[in-house]
Coordinates of C-alpha atoms in Angstrom, one line a residue:
X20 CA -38.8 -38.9 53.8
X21 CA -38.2 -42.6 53.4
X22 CA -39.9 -45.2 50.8
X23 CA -42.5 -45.8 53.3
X24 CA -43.5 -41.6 53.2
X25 CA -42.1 -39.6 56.9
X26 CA -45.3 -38.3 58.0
X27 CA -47.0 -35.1 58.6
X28 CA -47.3 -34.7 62.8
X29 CA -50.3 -33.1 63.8
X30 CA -50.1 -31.5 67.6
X31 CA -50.0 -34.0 70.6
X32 CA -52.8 -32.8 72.0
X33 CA -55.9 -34.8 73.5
X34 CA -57.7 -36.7 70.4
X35 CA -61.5 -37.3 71.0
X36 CA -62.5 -40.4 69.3
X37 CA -65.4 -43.0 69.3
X38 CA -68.8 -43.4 68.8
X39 CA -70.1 -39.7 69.1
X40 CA -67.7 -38.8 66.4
X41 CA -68.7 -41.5 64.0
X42 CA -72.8 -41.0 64.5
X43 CA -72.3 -37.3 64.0
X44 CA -70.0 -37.7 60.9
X45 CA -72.9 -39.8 59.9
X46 CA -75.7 -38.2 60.2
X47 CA -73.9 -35.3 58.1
X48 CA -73.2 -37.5 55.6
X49 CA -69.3 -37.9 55.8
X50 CA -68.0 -40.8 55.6
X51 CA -65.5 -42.3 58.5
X52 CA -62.2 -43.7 57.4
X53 CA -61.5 -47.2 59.6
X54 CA -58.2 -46.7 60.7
X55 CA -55.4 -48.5 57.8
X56 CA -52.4 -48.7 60.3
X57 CA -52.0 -49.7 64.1
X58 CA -51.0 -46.9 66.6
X59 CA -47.7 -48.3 66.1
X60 CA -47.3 -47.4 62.6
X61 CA -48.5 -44.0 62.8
X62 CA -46.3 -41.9 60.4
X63 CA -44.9 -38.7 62.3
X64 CA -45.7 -35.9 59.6
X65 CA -45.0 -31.9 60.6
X66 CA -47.6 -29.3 58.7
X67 CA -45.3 -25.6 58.6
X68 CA -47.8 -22.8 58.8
X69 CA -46.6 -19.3 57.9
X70 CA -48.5 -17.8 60.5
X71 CA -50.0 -18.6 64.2
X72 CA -52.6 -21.2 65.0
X73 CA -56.1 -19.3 64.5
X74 CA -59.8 -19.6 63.4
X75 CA -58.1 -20.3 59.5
X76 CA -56.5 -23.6 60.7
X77 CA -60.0 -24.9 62.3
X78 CA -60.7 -27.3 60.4
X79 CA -56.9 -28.8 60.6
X80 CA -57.1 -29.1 64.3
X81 CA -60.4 -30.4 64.2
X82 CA -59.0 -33.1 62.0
X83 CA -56.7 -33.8 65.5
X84 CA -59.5 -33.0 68.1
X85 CA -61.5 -35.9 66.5
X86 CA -58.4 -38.4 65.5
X87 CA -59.2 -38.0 61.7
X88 CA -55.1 -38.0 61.4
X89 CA -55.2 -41.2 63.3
X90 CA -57.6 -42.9 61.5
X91 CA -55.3 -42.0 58.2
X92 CA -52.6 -43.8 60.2
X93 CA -50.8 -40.3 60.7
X94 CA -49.6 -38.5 63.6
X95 CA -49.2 -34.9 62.9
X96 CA -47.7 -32.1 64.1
X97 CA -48.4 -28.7 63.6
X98 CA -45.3 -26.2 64.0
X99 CA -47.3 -22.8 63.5
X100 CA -45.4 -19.6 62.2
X101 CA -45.4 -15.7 63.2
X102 CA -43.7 -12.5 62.4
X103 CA -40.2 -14.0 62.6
X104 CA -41.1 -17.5 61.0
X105 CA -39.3 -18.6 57.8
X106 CA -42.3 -21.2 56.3
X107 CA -40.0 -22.8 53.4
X108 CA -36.7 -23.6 54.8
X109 CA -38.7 -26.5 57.1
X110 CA -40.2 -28.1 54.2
X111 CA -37.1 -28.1 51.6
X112 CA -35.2 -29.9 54.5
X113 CA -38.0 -32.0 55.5
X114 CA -37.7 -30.8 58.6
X115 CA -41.8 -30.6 57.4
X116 CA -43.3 -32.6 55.2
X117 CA -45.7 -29.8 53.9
X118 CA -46.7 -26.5 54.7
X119 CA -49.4 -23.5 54.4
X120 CA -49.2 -20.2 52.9
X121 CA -51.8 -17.6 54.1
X122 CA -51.9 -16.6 49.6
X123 CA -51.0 -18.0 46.4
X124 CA -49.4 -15.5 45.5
X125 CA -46.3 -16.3 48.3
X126 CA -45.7 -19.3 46.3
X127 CA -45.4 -17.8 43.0
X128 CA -43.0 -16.0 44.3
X129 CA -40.7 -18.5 46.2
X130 CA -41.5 -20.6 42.9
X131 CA -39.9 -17.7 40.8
X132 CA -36.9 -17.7 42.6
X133 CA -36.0 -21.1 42.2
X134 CA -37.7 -22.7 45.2
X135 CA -38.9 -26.4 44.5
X136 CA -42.4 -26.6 45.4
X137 CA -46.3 -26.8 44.4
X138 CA -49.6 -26.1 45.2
X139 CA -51.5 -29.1 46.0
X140 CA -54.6 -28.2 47.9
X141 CA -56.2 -24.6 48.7
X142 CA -58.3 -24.6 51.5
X143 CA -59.9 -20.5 51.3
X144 CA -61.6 -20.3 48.0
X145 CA -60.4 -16.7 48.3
X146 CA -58.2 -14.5 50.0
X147 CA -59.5 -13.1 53.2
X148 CA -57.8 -9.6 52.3
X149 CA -60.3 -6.9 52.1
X150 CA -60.4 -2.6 51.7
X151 CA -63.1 -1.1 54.6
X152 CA -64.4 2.3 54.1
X153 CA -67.2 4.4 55.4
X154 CA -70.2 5.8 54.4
X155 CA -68.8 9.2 54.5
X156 CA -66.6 7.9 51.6
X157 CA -67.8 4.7 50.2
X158 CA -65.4 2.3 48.5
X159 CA -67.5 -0.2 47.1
X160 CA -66.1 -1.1 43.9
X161 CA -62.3 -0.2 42.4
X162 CA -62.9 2.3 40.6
X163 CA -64.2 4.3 43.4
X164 CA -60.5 4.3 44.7
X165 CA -59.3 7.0 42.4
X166 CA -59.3 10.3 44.3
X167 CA -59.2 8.6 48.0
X168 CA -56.6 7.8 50.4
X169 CA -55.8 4.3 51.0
X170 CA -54.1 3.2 53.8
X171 CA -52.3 -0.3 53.2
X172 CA -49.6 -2.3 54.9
X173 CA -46.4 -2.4 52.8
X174 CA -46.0 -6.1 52.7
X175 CA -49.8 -5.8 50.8
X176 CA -48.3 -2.6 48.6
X177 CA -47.7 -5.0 45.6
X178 CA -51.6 -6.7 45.6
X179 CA -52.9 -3.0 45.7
X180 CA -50.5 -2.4 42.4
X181 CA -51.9 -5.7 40.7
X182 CA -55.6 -4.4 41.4
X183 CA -55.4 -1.3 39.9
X184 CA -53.3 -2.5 36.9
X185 CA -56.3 -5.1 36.4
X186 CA -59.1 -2.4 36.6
X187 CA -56.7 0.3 34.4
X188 CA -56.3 2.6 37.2
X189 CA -53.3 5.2 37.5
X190 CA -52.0 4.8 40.9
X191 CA -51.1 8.3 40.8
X192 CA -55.3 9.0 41.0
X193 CA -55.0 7.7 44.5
X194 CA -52.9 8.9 47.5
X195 CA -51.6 5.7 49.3
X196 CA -49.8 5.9 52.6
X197 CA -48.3 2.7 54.8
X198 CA -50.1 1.7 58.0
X199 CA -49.7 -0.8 60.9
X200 CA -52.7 -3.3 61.4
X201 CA -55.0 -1.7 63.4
X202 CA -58.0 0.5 62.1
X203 CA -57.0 3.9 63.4
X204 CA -56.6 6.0 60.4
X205 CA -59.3 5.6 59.1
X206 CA -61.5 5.8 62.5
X207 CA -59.2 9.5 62.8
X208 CA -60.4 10.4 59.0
X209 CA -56.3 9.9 58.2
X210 CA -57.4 8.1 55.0
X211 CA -60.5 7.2 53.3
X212 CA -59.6 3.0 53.4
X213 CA -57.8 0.5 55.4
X214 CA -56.7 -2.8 54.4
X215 CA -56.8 -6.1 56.4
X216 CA -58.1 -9.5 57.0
X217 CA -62.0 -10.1 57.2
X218 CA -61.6 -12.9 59.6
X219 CA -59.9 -10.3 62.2
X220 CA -63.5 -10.0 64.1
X221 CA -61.7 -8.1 67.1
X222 CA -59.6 -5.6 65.3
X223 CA -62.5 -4.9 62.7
X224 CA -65.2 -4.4 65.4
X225 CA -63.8 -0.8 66.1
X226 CA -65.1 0.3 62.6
X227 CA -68.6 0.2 63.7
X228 CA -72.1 -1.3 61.7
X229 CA -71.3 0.8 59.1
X230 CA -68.4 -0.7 57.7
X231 CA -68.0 -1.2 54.3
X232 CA -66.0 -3.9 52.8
X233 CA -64.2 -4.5 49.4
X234 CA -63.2 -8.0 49.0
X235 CA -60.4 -8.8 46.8
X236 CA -62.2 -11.5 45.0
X237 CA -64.9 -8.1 44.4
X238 CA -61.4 -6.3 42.7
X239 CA -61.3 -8.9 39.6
X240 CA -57.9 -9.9 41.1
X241 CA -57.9 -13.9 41.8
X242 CA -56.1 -15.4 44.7
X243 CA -56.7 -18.7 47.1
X244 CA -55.6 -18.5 50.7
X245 CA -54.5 -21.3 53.1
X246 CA -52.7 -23.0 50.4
X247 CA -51.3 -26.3 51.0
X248 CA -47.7 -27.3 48.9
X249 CA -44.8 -29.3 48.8
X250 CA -42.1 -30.0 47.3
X251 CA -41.9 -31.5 44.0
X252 CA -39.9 -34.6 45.5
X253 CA -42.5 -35.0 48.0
X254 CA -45.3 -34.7 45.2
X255 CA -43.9 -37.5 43.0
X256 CA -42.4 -39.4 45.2
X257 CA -44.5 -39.3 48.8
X258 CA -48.1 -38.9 47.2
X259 CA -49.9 -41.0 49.2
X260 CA -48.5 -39.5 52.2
X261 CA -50.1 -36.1 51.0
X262 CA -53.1 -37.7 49.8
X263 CA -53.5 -38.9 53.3
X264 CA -53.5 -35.6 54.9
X265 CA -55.8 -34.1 52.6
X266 CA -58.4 -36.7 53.1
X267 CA -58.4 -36.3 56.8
X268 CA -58.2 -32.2 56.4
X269 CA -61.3 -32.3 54.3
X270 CA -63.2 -34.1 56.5
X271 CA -62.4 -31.8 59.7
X272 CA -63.4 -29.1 57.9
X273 CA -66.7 -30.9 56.5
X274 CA -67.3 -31.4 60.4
X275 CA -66.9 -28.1 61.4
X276 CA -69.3 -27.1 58.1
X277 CA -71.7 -29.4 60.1
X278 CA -71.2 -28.9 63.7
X279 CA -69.8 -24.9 63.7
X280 CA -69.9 -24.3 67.3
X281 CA -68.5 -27.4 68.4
X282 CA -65.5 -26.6 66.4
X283 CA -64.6 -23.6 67.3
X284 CA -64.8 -24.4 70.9
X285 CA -62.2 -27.7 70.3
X286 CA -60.3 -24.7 68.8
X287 CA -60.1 -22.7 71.5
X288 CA -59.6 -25.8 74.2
X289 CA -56.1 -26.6 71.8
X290 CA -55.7 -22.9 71.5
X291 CA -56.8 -21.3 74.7
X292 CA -55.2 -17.7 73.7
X293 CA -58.4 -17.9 71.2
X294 CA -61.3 -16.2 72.5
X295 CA -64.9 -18.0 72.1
X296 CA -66.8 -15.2 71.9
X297 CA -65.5 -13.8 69.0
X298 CA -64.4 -16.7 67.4
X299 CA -68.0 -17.8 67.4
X300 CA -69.0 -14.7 65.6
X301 CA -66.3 -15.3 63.0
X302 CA -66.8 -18.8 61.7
X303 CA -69.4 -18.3 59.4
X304 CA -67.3 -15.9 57.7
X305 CA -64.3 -18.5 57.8
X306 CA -67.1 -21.1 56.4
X307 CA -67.7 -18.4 53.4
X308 CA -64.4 -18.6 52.5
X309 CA -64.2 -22.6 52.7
X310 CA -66.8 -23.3 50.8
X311 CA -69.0 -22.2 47.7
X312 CA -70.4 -24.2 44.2
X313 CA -66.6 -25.0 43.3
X314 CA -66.5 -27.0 46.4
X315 CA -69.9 -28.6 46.2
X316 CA -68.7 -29.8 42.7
X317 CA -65.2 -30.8 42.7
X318 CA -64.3 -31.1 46.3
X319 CA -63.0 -28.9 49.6
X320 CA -59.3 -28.0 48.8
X321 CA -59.7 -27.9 44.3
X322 CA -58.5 -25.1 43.1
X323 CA -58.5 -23.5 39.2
X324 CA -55.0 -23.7 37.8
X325 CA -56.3 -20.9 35.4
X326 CA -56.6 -18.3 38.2
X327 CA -52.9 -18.7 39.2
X328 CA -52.1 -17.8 35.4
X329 CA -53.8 -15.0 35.5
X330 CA -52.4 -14.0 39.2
X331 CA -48.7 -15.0 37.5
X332 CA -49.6 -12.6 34.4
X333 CA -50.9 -9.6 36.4
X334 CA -47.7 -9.9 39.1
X335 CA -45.4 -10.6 36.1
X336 CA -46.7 -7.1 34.4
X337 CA -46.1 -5.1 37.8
X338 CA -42.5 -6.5 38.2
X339 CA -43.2 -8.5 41.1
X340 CA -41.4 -11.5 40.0
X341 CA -37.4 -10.5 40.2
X342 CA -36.2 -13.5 38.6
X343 CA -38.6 -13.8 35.8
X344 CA -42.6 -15.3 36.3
X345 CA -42.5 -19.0 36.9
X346 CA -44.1 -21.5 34.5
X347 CA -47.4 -22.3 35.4
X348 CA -47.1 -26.0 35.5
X349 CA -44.8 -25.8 37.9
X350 CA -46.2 -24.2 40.0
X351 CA -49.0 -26.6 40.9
X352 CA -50.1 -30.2 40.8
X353 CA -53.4 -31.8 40.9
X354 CA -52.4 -35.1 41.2
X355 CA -53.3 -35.2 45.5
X356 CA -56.6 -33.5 44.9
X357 CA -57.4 -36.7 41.7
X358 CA -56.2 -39.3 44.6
X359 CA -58.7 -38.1 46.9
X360 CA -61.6 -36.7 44.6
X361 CA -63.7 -39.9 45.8
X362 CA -63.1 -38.8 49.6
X363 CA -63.1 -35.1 49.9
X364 CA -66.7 -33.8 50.8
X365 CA -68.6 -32.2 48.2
X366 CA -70.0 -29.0 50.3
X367 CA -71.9 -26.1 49.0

């Protein structure tokens, strides 16, 4: 980044702008930002995700579909992530000038080990990560874990560990065994639970009506999702850069709060490996997870700084954090969210 901020790029794809846009946004009550800067002073500006382009980044390429970004005097890029994707390295370069972790807790971590960078904005209220079970043998609350069979990725080993220290359970009361991502164990009667994300509508669906889900907000565990960060050069000294992209996030997601549908079919014409029938299905469940009182009283994208101490205490006390637990304050900064408290809808 330079004194004048190097900007965050979001995709070069087709920007729908004009008078629809700005009667809608009205009508909904969300205010429409008058472009500050000419097209030729856009700032390029790269958002790292740690995972593919999906119905959890809508309201991000909304903020593009409807030239939100533009109007912010931004021209961002988004350079998604996958299985083999390293999320960090991009922004500590500045080959990005921010990026997106699917959980807090991955920031902790890389915070732990030395890694320069904060939570600025979190755009889930709460994890998506959820336990299913079936009638046969209900899971509805922790507790009713002891004596079943829980089927978890490894990668997700460590959050079951930090649930059951929080609730006082004995993992030894449990049987757990490592699965893939697909529901099959527990549709063969394998184990008793399997563990995923809500928002996966299609892998889900094979679980039937009768599904039974345990979120992990329900397991006394805290933990946002689709966290925003950077590093803490780009915090003090590139704020307004940030502040930027927040505003214009916030307001693509206070569309798509408004005009659901319509957003998840500008998601799936930028994304056309998407499919429309199920993402339709899932975005009020996304919406659930964007939005609650929080949000209706301090803003899309605030977050609790007290809930990360509590997920840095509970991690710390299952040995999660190799190097030592980090100190909470640096961990997180709410200056971006204080810049654009004024402009960040207030949705319920």
């Amino acid at each position: 980044m330079n004194g004048d901020d190097k900007q965050i790029v979001v995709g070069r794809r087709t920007v729908l702008q004009g008078g629809a846009f700005a009667l809608a946004a009205a009508a909904a009550g969300i205010s429409v930002l008058v472009p500050r800067h000419s097209k030729a002073a856009a700032s390029k500006v790269v958002i790292k995700y740690d995972w593919l382009m999906s119905n959890g980044q809508i309201g991000d390429i909304v903020a593009v579909k409807q030239g939100l970004f533009q109007a912010e005097g931004l021209d961002v890029e988004f350079s998604p992530g996958g299985p083999n994707s390293a999320t960090v390295p991009p922004v500590i370069t500045g080959d990005a000038q921010l990026g997106q972790f699917s959980d807090s807790a991955q920031l902790l971590l890389a915070r732990s080990s030395g890694v320069p960078i904060k939570i600025f904005a979190c755009g889930f209220r709460m994890a998506p990560f959820a336990f299913y079970s079936l009638p046969k043998a209900p899971i509805r609350t922790v507790k009713d874990m002891v004596g079943k069979r829980i089927g978890i990725q490894p990668t997700a080993r460590y959050v079951l560990d930090a649930i059951l220290l929080k609730n006082n359970i004995d993992p030894s009361s449990l049987t757990i065994t490592n699965i893939g991502f697909d529901m099959t164990p527990l549709m063969t009667g394998q184990v008793d639970a399997v563990t995923g994300w809500i928002t996966n509508t299609q892998a889900l669906s094979v679980i039937g009506p009768d599904r039974i889900d345990l979120m992990m907000k329900d397991t006394g565990l805290p933990s946002y999702a689709n966290v925003y960060f950077a590093t803490d050069d780009a915090v003090s000294g590139h704020a307004e850069t940030l502040a930027r992209v927040l505003r214009a996030v916030a307001k693509g997601w206070a569309w798509t709060h408004e005009h659901p549908e319509e957003a998840v079919k500008l998601t799936v014409e930028a994304y056309p490996q998407l499919d429309l029938a199920v993402e339709l299905k899932t975005v009020p469940r996304i919406l659930s997870l964007s939005f609650d009182a929080t949000t209706g009283k301090d803003g899309w994208g605030s977050f609790d700084p007290a809930a990360l101490a509590e997920q840095i205490s509970v991690y710390d006390k299952i040995g999660q954090f190799k190097s030592g637990a980090p100190k909470l304050e640096d961990c997180y900064t709410t200056r971006i969210l204080d810049m654009t408290a004024d402009e960040r809808p207030k949705i319920a």
